[in-house]
Amino acid sequence: MSTRKVLTVTLEFDMGDRKIYGPRVKAAYESAVSAAIKAAKGELLDGSVSTVSSRMTWDYRWAEATTQDTDVEFGDAEFEFADEDASEQ
């Protein structure tokens, strides 16, 4: 049995202060999903994408309060990945 592989792409659009109504937001979302599907299928092998699901969320937040600027560089030796099954025990 083969292992299921999932590619997740997250897009976040900072909308600014202008009023934006539902139909425009939905159209932008549908355009972004369509472009992502087209780009992924252009790079992946034929038949390798079996299904595509998408989800749109909408939230309000202060962009300045949620972003962090860091100058940290990570080397390969600094990462230690735990086995997912071991963390559930």
Short mmCIF file of N, CA and C in Angstrom, two decimals:
data_model
loop_
_atom_site.label_atom_id
_atom_site.label_comp_id
_atom_site.label_asym_id
_atom_site.label_seq_id
_atom_site.Cartn_x
_atom_site.Cartn_y
_atom_site.Cartn_z
N MET A 1 0.84 -1.17 0.00
CA MET A 1 0.00 0.00 0.00
C MET A 1 0.89 1.24 0.00
N SER A 2 0.60 2.16 -0.88
CA SER A 2 1.44 3.35 -0.97
C SER A 2 1.03 4.39 0.07
N THR A 3 1.96 5.24 0.40
CA THR A 3 1.71 6.32 1.35
C THR A 3 1.06 7.49 0.64
N ARG A 4 -0.01 7.98 1.19
CA ARG A 4 -0.71 9.14 0.63
C ARG A 4 0.16 10.39 0.79
N LYS A 5 0.26 11.15 -0.25
CA LYS A 5 1.05 12.38 -0.22
C LYS A 5 0.10 13.56 -0.43
N VAL A 6 0.29 14.62 0.34
CA VAL A 6 -0.58 15.79 0.26
C VAL A 6 0.29 17.04 0.13
N LEU A 7 0.02 17.82 -0.89
CA LEU A 7 0.68 19.11 -1.07
C LEU A 7 -0.29 20.17 -0.58
N THR A 8 0.12 20.98 0.39
CA THR A 8 -0.72 22.05 0.91
C THR A 8 -0.10 23.38 0.54
N VAL A 9 -0.90 24.25 -0.06
CA VAL A 9 -0.44 25.58 -0.44
C VAL A 9 -1.32 26.58 0.30
N THR A 10 -0.70 27.51 1.01
CA THR A 10 -1.44 28.52 1.75
C THR A 10 -1.17 29.88 1.14
N LEU A 11 -2.22 30.57 0.78
CA LEU A 11 -2.11 31.93 0.26
C LEU A 11 -2.81 32.85 1.24
N GLU A 12 -2.20 33.98 1.53
CA GLU A 12 -2.82 34.95 2.42
C GLU A 12 -2.71 36.32 1.78
N PHE A 13 -3.84 36.94 1.58
CA PHE A 13 -3.88 38.26 0.97
C PHE A 13 -4.19 39.30 2.04
N ASP A 14 -3.29 40.23 2.26
CA ASP A 14 -3.53 41.34 3.18
C ASP A 14 -4.32 42.38 2.40
N MET A 15 -5.56 42.60 2.79
CA MET A 15 -6.48 43.40 2.00
C MET A 15 -6.41 44.90 2.24
N GLY A 16 -5.75 45.36 3.27
CA GLY A 16 -5.68 46.79 3.50
C GLY A 16 -6.96 47.34 4.10
N ASP A 17 -7.16 48.64 4.01
CA ASP A 17 -8.27 49.32 4.68
C ASP A 17 -9.51 49.52 3.82
N ARG A 18 -9.46 49.22 2.55
CA ARG A 18 -10.62 49.46 1.67
C ARG A 18 -11.71 48.44 1.93
N LYS A 19 -12.93 48.85 1.75
CA LYS A 19 -14.06 47.92 1.88
C LYS A 19 -14.07 46.98 0.69
N ILE A 20 -14.19 45.71 0.98
CA ILE A 20 -14.24 44.69 -0.06
C ILE A 20 -15.44 43.82 0.23
N TYR A 21 -16.29 43.65 -0.75
CA TYR A 21 -17.53 42.92 -0.56
C TYR A 21 -17.39 41.47 -0.99
N GLY A 22 -18.30 40.65 -0.49
CA GLY A 22 -18.29 39.21 -0.69
C GLY A 22 -18.06 38.72 -2.10
N PRO A 23 -18.78 39.23 -3.09
CA PRO A 23 -18.58 38.72 -4.45
C PRO A 23 -17.15 38.91 -4.97
N ARG A 24 -16.53 40.02 -4.62
CA ARG A 24 -15.14 40.23 -5.06
C ARG A 24 -14.17 39.29 -4.33
N VAL A 25 -14.43 39.08 -3.06
CA VAL A 25 -13.58 38.16 -2.28
C VAL A 25 -13.70 36.75 -2.85
N LYS A 26 -14.93 36.32 -3.11
CA LYS A 26 -15.14 34.98 -3.67
C LYS A 26 -14.48 34.84 -5.03
N ALA A 27 -14.58 35.86 -5.87
CA ALA A 27 -13.95 35.82 -7.20
C ALA A 27 -12.43 35.74 -7.07
N ALA A 28 -11.86 36.49 -6.14
CA ALA A 28 -10.41 36.44 -5.93
C ALA A 28 -9.98 35.06 -5.46
N TYR A 29 -10.75 34.49 -4.54
CA TYR A 29 -10.47 33.14 -4.04
C TYR A 29 -10.51 32.12 -5.16
N GLU A 30 -11.56 32.15 -5.96
CA GLU A 30 -11.70 31.20 -7.06
C GLU A 30 -10.58 31.36 -8.08
N SER A 31 -10.16 32.58 -8.34
CA SER A 31 -9.05 32.82 -9.27
C SER A 31 -7.75 32.26 -8.71
N ALA A 32 -7.51 32.46 -7.42
CA ALA A 32 -6.29 31.96 -6.79
C ALA A 32 -6.25 30.43 -6.79
N VAL A 33 -7.37 29.80 -6.48
CA VAL A 33 -7.44 28.34 -6.48
C VAL A 33 -7.21 27.80 -7.89
N SER A 34 -7.87 28.41 -8.86
CA SER A 34 -7.72 27.97 -10.25
C SER A 34 -6.27 28.09 -10.73
N ALA A 35 -5.63 29.21 -10.40
CA ALA A 35 -4.23 29.41 -10.80
C ALA A 35 -3.31 28.41 -10.11
N ALA A 36 -3.57 28.12 -8.84
CA ALA A 36 -2.73 27.16 -8.11
C ALA A 36 -2.87 25.76 -8.69
N ILE A 37 -4.10 25.37 -9.02
CA ILE A 37 -4.32 24.04 -9.62
C ILE A 37 -3.61 23.94 -10.96
N LYS A 38 -3.75 24.95 -11.78
CA LYS A 38 -3.12 24.95 -13.10
C LYS A 38 -1.60 24.86 -12.97
N ALA A 39 -1.03 25.65 -12.05
CA ALA A 39 0.43 25.65 -11.87
C ALA A 39 0.93 24.30 -11.35
N ALA A 40 0.21 23.74 -10.38
CA ALA A 40 0.64 22.45 -9.81
C ALA A 40 0.56 21.34 -10.84
N LYS A 41 -0.53 21.29 -11.58
CA LYS A 41 -0.68 20.25 -12.60
C LYS A 41 0.35 20.41 -13.71
N GLY A 42 0.81 21.64 -13.94
CA GLY A 42 1.85 21.87 -14.94
C GLY A 42 3.21 21.35 -14.51
N GLU A 43 3.41 21.22 -13.20
CA GLU A 43 4.69 20.75 -12.67
C GLU A 43 4.69 19.28 -12.30
N LEU A 44 3.55 18.74 -11.91
CA LEU A 44 3.47 17.35 -11.46
C LEU A 44 3.23 16.41 -12.63
N LEU A 45 3.50 15.15 -12.42
CA LEU A 45 3.30 14.15 -13.45
C LEU A 45 1.82 14.00 -13.76
N ASP A 46 1.51 13.68 -15.02
CA ASP A 46 0.11 13.46 -15.42
C ASP A 46 -0.51 12.38 -14.55
N GLY A 47 -1.71 12.65 -14.06
CA GLY A 47 -2.43 11.67 -13.26
C GLY A 47 -2.02 11.62 -11.80
N SER A 48 -1.05 12.43 -11.38
CA SER A 48 -0.60 12.35 -9.99
C SER A 48 -1.51 13.11 -9.03
N VAL A 49 -2.36 13.99 -9.53
CA VAL A 49 -3.31 14.70 -8.67
C VAL A 49 -4.65 13.99 -8.78
N SER A 50 -5.07 13.38 -7.66
CA SER A 50 -6.33 12.64 -7.70
C SER A 50 -7.52 13.52 -7.30
N THR A 51 -7.36 14.34 -6.30
CA THR A 51 -8.42 15.26 -5.90
C THR A 51 -7.79 16.57 -5.42
N VAL A 52 -8.57 17.62 -5.49
CA VAL A 52 -8.14 18.92 -4.98
C VAL A 52 -9.26 19.45 -4.10
N SER A 53 -8.92 19.86 -2.91
CA SER A 53 -9.90 20.50 -2.04
C SER A 53 -9.35 21.88 -1.68
N SER A 54 -10.25 22.81 -1.46
CA SER A 54 -9.82 24.15 -1.10
C SER A 54 -10.76 24.68 -0.02
N ARG A 55 -10.27 25.68 0.69
CA ARG A 55 -11.05 26.24 1.79
C ARG A 55 -10.70 27.71 1.90
N MET A 56 -11.70 28.52 2.08
CA MET A 56 -11.48 29.94 2.26
C MET A 56 -11.88 30.32 3.67
N THR A 57 -11.04 31.08 4.33
CA THR A 57 -11.39 31.63 5.64
C THR A 57 -11.24 33.14 5.55
N TRP A 58 -11.95 33.82 6.41
CA TRP A 58 -11.93 35.28 6.41
C TRP A 58 -11.77 35.72 7.84
N ASP A 59 -10.77 36.51 8.12
CA ASP A 59 -10.64 37.02 9.48
C ASP A 59 -10.16 38.46 9.46
N TYR A 60 -10.33 39.10 10.56
CA TYR A 60 -9.89 40.47 10.73
C TYR A 60 -8.83 40.48 11.81
N ARG A 61 -7.73 41.14 11.54
CA ARG A 61 -6.68 41.26 12.54
C ARG A 61 -5.76 42.41 12.16
N TRP A 62 -5.04 42.87 13.11
CA TRP A 62 -4.05 43.91 12.85
C TRP A 62 -2.82 43.23 12.28
N ALA A 63 -2.50 43.49 11.04
CA ALA A 63 -1.38 42.81 10.36
C ALA A 63 -0.06 43.06 11.09
N GLU A 64 0.14 44.25 11.60
CA GLU A 64 1.40 44.58 12.27
C GLU A 64 1.59 43.76 13.55
N ALA A 65 0.49 43.41 14.19
CA ALA A 65 0.57 42.67 15.45
C ALA A 65 0.81 41.18 15.23
N THR A 66 0.61 40.68 14.03
CA THR A 66 0.73 39.24 13.80
C THR A 66 1.98 38.87 13.02
N THR A 67 2.72 39.84 12.54
CA THR A 67 3.93 39.52 11.80
C THR A 67 5.14 39.66 12.70
N GLN A 68 6.14 38.85 12.43
CA GLN A 68 7.38 38.91 13.19
C GLN A 68 8.54 38.94 12.21
N ASP A 69 9.43 39.86 12.42
CA ASP A 69 10.64 39.93 11.62
C ASP A 69 11.78 39.35 12.44
N THR A 70 12.42 38.34 11.89
CA THR A 70 13.54 37.72 12.59
C THR A 70 14.72 37.59 11.64
N ASP A 71 15.88 37.59 12.21
CA ASP A 71 17.11 37.43 11.43
C ASP A 71 17.77 36.09 11.76
N VAL A 72 16.98 35.11 12.11
CA VAL A 72 17.50 33.81 12.52
C VAL A 72 17.76 32.96 11.29
N GLU A 73 18.91 32.29 11.26
CA GLU A 73 19.22 31.34 10.21
C GLU A 73 19.30 29.96 10.84
N PHE A 74 18.68 28.99 10.19
CA PHE A 74 18.67 27.64 10.71
C PHE A 74 19.54 26.75 9.84
N GLY A 75 20.45 26.05 10.47
CA GLY A 75 21.26 25.06 9.77
C GLY A 75 20.57 23.71 9.85
N ASP A 76 20.99 22.77 9.00
CA ASP A 76 20.37 21.45 8.97
C ASP A 76 20.48 20.73 10.32
N ALA A 77 21.58 20.92 11.03
CA ALA A 77 21.80 20.20 12.27
C ALA A 77 20.91 20.72 13.41
N GLU A 78 20.30 21.86 13.25
CA GLU A 78 19.51 22.44 14.33
C GLU A 78 18.09 21.87 14.39
N PHE A 79 17.67 21.13 13.38
CA PHE A 79 16.33 20.58 13.36
C PHE A 79 16.35 19.14 13.80
N GLU A 80 15.41 18.79 14.66
CA GLU A 80 15.26 17.42 15.10
C GLU A 80 13.78 17.08 14.99
N PHE A 81 13.45 16.21 14.07
CA PHE A 81 12.06 15.86 13.83
C PHE A 81 11.73 14.58 14.58
N ALA A 82 10.69 14.65 15.39
CA ALA A 82 10.25 13.48 16.15
C ALA A 82 9.33 12.64 15.28
N ASP A 83 9.33 11.37 15.55
CA ASP A 83 8.43 10.46 14.86
C ASP A 83 7.01 10.77 15.31
N GLU A 84 6.09 10.99 14.35
CA GLU A 84 4.72 11.36 14.69
C GLU A 84 4.05 10.31 15.55
N ASP A 85 4.31 9.04 15.27
CA ASP A 85 3.68 7.98 16.05
C ASP A 85 4.16 7.99 17.50
N ALA A 86 5.43 8.33 17.72
CA ALA A 86 5.97 8.36 19.07
C ALA A 86 5.35 9.48 19.90
N SER A 87 4.98 10.59 19.25
CA SER A 87 4.41 11.71 20.00
C SER A 87 3.00 11.43 20.46
N GLU A 88 2.32 10.47 19.83
CA GLU A 88 0.95 10.15 20.20
C GLU A 88 0.87 9.17 21.35
N GLN A 89 1.99 8.55 21.71
CA GLN A 89 1.98 7.54 22.77
C GLN A 89 2.02 8.17 24.14
#
